[in-house]
mmCIF file of C-alpha atoms in Angstrom:
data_model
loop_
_atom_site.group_PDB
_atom_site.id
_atom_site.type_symbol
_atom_site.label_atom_id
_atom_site.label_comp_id
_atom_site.label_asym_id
_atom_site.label_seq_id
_atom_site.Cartn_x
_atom_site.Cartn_y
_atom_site.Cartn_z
ATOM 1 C CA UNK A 265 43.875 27.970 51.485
ATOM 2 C CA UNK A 266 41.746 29.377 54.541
ATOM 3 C CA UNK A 267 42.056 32.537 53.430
ATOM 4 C CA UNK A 268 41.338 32.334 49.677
ATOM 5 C CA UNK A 269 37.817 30.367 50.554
ATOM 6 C CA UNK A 270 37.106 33.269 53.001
ATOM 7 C CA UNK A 271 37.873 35.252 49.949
ATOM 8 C CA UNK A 272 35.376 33.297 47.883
ATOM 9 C CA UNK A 273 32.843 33.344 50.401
ATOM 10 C CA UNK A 274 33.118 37.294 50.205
ATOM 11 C CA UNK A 275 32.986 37.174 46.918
ATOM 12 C CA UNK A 276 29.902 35.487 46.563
ATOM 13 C CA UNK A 277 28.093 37.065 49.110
ATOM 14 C CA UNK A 278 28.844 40.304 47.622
ATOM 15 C CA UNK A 279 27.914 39.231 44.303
ATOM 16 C CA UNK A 280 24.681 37.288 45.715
ATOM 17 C CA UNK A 281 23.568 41.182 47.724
ATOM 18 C CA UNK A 282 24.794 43.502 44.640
ATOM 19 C CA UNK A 283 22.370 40.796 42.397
ATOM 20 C CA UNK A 284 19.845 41.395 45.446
ATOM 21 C CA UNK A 285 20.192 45.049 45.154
ATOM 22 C CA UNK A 286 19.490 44.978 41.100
ATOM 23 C CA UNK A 287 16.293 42.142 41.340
ATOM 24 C CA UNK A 288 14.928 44.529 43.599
ATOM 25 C CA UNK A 289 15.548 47.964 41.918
ATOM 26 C CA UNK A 290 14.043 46.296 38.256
ATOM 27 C CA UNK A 291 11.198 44.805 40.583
ATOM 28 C CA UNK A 292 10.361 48.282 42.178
ATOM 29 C CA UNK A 293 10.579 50.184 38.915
ATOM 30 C CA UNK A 294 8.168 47.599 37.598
ATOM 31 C CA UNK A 295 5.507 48.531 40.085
ATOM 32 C CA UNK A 296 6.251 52.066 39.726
ATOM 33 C CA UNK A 297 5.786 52.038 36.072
ATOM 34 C CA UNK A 298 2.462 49.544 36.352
ATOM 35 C CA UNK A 299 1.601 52.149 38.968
ATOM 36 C CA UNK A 300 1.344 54.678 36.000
ATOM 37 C CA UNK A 301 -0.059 52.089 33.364
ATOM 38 C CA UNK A 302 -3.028 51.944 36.158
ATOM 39 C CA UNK A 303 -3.775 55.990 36.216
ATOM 40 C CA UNK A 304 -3.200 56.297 32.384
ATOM 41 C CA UNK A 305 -5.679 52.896 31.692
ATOM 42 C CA UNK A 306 -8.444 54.508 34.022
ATOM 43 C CA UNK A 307 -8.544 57.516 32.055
ATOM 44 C CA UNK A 308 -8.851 55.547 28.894
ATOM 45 C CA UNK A 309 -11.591 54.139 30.140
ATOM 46 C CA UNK A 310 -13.405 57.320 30.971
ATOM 47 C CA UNK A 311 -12.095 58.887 27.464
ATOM 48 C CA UNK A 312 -13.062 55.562 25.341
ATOM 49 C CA UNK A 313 -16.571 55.488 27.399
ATOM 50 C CA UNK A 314 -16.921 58.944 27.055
ATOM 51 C CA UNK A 315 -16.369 59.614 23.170
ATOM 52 C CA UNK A 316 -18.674 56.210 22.377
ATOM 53 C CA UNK A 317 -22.120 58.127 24.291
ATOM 54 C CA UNK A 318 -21.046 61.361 22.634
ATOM 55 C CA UNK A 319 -20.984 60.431 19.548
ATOM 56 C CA UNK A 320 -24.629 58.216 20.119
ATOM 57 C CA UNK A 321 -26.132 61.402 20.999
ATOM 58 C CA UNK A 322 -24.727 63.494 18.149
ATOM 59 C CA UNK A 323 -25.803 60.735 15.598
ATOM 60 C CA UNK A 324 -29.550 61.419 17.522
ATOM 61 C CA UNK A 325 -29.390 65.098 16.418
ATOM 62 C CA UNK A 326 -28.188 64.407 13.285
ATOM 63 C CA UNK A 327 -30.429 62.298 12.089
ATOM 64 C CA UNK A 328 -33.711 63.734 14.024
ATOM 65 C CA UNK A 329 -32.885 67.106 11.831
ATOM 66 C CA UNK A 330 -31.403 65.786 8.886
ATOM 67 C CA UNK A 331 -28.332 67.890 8.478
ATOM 68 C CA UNK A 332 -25.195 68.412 10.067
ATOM 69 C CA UNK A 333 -24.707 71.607 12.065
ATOM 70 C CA UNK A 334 -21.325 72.944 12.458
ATOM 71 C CA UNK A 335 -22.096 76.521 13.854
ATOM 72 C CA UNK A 336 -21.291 77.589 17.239
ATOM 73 C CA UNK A 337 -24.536 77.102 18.676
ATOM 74 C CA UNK A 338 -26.010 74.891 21.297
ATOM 75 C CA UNK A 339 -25.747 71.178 20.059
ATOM 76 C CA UNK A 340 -23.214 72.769 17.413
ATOM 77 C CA UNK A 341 -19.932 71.884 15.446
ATOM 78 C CA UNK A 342 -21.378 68.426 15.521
ATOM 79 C CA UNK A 343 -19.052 67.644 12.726
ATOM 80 C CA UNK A 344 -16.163 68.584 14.684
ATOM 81 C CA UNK A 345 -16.985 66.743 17.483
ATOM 82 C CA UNK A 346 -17.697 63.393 15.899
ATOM 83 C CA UNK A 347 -14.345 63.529 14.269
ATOM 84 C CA UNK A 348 -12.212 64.693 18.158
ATOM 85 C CA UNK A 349 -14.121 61.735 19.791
ATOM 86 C CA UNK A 350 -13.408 59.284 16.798
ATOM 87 C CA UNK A 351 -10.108 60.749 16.559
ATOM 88 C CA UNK A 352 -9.438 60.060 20.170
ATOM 89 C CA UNK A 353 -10.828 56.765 20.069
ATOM 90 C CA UNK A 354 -8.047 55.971 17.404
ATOM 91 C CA UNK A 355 -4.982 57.483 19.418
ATOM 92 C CA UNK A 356 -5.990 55.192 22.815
ATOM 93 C CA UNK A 357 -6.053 51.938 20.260
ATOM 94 C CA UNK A 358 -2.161 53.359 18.197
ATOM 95 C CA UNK A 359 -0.621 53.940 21.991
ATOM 96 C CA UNK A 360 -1.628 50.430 23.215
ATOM 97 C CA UNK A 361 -0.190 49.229 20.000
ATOM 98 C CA UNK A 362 2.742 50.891 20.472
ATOM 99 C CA UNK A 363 3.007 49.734 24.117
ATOM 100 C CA UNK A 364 2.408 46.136 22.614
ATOM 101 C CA UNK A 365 5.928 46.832 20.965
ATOM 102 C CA UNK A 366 7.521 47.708 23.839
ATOM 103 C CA UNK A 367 6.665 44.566 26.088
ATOM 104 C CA UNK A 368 7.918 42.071 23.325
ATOM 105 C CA UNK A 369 8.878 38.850 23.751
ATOM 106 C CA UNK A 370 12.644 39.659 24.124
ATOM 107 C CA UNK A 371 11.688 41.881 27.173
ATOM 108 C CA UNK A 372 12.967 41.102 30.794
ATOM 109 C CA UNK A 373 10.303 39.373 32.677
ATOM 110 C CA UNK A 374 11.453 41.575 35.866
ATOM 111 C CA UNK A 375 10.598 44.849 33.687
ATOM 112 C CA UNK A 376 7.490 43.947 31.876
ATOM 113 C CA UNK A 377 4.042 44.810 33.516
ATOM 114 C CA UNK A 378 2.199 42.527 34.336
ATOM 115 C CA UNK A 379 -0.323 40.952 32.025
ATOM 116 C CA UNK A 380 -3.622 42.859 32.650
ATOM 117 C CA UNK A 381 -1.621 45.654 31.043
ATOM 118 C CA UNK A 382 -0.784 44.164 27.834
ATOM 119 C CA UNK A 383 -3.790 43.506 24.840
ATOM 120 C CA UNK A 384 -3.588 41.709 21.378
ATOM 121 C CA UNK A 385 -5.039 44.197 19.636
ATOM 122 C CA UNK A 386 -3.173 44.850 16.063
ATOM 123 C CA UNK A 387 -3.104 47.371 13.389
ATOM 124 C CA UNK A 388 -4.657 43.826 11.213
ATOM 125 C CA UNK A 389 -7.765 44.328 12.788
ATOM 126 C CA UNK A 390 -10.907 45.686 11.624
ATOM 127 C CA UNK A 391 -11.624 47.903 14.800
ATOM 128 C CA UNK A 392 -9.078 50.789 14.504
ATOM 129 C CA UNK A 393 -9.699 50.603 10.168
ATOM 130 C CA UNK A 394 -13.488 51.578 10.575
ATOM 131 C CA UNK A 395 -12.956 54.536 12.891
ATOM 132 C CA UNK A 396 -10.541 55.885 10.814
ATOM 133 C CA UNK A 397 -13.308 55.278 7.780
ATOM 134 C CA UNK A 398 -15.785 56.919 9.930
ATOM 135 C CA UNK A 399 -13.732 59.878 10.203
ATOM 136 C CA UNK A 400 -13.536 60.330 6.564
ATOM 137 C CA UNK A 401 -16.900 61.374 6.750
ATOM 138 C CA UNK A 402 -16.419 64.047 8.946
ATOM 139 C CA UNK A 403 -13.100 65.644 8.200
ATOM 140 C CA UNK A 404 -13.642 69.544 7.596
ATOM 141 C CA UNK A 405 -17.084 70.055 8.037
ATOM 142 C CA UNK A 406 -16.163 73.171 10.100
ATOM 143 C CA UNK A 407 -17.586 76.056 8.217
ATOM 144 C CA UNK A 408 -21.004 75.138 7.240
ATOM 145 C CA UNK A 409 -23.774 73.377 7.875
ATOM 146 C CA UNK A 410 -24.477 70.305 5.800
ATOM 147 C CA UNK A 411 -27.402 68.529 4.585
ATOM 148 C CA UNK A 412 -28.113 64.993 4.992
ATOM 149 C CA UNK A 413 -28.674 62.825 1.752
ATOM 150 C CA UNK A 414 -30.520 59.629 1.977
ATOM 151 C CA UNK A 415 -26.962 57.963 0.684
ATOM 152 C CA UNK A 416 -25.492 59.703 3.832
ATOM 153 C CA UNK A 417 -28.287 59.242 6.403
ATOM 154 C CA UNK A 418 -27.933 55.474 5.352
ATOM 155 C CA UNK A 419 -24.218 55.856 6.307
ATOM 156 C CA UNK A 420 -24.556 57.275 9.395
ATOM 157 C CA UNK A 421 -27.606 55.419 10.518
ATOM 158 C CA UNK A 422 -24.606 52.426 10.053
ATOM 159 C CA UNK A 423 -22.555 53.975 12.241
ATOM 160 C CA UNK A 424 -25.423 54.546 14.482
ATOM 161 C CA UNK A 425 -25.751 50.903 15.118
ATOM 162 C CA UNK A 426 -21.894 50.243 15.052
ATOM 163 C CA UNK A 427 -21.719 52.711 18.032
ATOM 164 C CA UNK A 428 -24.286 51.914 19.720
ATOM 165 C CA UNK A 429 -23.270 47.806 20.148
ATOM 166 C CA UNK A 430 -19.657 49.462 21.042
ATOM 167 C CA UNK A 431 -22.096 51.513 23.514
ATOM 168 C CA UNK A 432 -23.892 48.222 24.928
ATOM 169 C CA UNK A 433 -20.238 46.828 25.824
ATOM 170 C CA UNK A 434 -18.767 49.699 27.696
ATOM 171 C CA UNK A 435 -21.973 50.781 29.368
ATOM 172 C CA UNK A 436 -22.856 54.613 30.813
ATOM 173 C CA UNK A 437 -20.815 55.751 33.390
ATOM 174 C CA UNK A 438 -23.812 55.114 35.771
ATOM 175 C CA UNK A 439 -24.889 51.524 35.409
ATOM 176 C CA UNK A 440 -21.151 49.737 34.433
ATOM 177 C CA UNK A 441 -18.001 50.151 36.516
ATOM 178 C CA UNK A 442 -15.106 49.512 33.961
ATOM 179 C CA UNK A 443 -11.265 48.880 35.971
ATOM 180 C CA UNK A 444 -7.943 48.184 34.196
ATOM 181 C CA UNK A 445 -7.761 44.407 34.933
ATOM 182 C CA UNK A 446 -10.876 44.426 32.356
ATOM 183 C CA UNK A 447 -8.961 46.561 29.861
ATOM 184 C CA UNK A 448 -7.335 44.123 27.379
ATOM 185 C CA UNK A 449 -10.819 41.990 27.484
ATOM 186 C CA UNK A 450 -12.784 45.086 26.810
ATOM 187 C CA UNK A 451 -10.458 46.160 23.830
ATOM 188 C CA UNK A 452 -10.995 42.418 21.840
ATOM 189 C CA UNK A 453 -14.828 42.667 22.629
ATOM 190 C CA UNK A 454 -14.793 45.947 20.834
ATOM 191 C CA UNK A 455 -13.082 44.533 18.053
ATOM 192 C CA UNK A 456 -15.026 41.465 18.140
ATOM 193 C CA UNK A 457 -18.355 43.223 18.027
ATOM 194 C CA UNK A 458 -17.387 45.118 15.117
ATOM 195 C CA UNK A 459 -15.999 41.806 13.421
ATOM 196 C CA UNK A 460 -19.830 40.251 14.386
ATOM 197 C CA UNK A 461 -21.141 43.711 13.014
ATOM 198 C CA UNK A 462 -19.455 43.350 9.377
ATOM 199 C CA UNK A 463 -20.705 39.859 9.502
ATOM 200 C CA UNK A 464 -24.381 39.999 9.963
ATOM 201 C CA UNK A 465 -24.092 43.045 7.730
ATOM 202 C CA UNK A 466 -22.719 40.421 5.138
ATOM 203 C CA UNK A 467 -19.711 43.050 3.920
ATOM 204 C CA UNK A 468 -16.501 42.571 3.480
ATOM 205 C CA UNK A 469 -14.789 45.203 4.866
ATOM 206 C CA UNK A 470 -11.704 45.470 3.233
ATOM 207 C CA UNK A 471 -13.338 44.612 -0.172
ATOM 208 C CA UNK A 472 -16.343 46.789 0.398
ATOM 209 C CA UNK A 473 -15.838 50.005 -1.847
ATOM 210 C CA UNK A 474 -19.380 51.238 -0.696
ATOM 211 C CA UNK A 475 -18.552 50.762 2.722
ATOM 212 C CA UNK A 476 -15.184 52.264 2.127
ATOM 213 C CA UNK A 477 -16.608 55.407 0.141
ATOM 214 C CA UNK A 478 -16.526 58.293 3.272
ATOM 215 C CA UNK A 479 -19.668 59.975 1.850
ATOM 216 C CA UNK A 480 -17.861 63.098 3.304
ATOM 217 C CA UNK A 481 -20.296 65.881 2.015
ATOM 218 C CA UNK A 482 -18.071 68.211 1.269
ATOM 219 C CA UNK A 483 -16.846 66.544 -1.869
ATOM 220 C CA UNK A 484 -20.547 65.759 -3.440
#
């Protein structure tokens, strides 16, 4: 009887320092893995920030000289560039997404990061939909340059005030220190503001076929 309650004892220490063993493995691979959320969220932030004063300056040229230079010249290939930093935009919003998958509700609390890492920003939202509109207007505009017609100066003077409020909330890299515990906020303000945007602007973005219409020169 002794002996079989010295066997249970065993038992259930062993079983109590093999459960130990596996709390503390999930718990360390957690870290490790928010560990790389942290490096790959700070260089969001410097590519989101980044792309957003870009793409204020190139809307400058673009309007100050009325047409859209793509040749391989100083303040050049403007087309091209709008559409990498939109483009980019777009894949940092579709991996969060797809990240927002991952840490579903079904997931083990000892394996998913930590909440500063996870955002409720959805494909639903109006965000992601206008800078994939705004690309539109840019796709291959590589070979020429393009004038700008007052329908299309219109356009991009619209996206000239859409960028710069996204501008206003993510600041230069000078005067507004951005970290990663800020990240999921900073995401819903950007969709927010663009929400507000749509709003005062009194269009209804998913009804809008003017808004929708790319204007993409190429095809006029």
């Amino acid at each position: 009887m002794i002996l079989k309650k010295r066997l249970l004892m065993i038992g259930c220490c062993l079983a109590f320092v093999i459960l130990l063993v596996l709390t503390y493995s999930l718990y360390k691979e957690k870290r490790m893995y928010e560990q790389y959320l942290t490096m790959n969220v700070r260089q969001d932030i410097v590519d989101l920030k980044s792309a957003i004063i870009h793409n204020d300056l190139i809307f400058n040229r673009i309007l100050e000289n009325g047409r859209i230079i793509n040749e391989m010249v100083e303040d050049g290939e403007q087309a091209r560039q709008l559409q990498y930093n939109l483009q980019e935009m777009s894949r940092i919003i579709n991996k969060y997404n797809l990240m927002n998958l991952s840490f579903s509700q079904e997931t083990s609390w000892l394996v998913k990061p930590a909440q500063p890492f996870i955002n409720r920003l959805g494909l639903e939202d109006i965000w992601p939909r206008t800078l994939f509109r705004m690309q539109m207007t840019f796709q291959r505009l590589d070979l020429i340059n393009y004038p700008v017609s007052a329908d299309l100066k219109t356009r991009i003077q619209e996206y000239q005030q859409l960028n710069d409020r996204w501008l206003h909330i993510v600041g230069d890299f000078e005067s507004k220190e951005i970290n990663e515990k800020d990240w999921p906020q900073l995401l819903s303000d950007l969709e927010q503001e663009t929400r507000a945007y749509f709003e005062e602007k009194k269009v209804d973005f998913v009804e809008d076929d003017i808004w929708r219409d790319a204007l993409n020169p190429r095809y006029r």
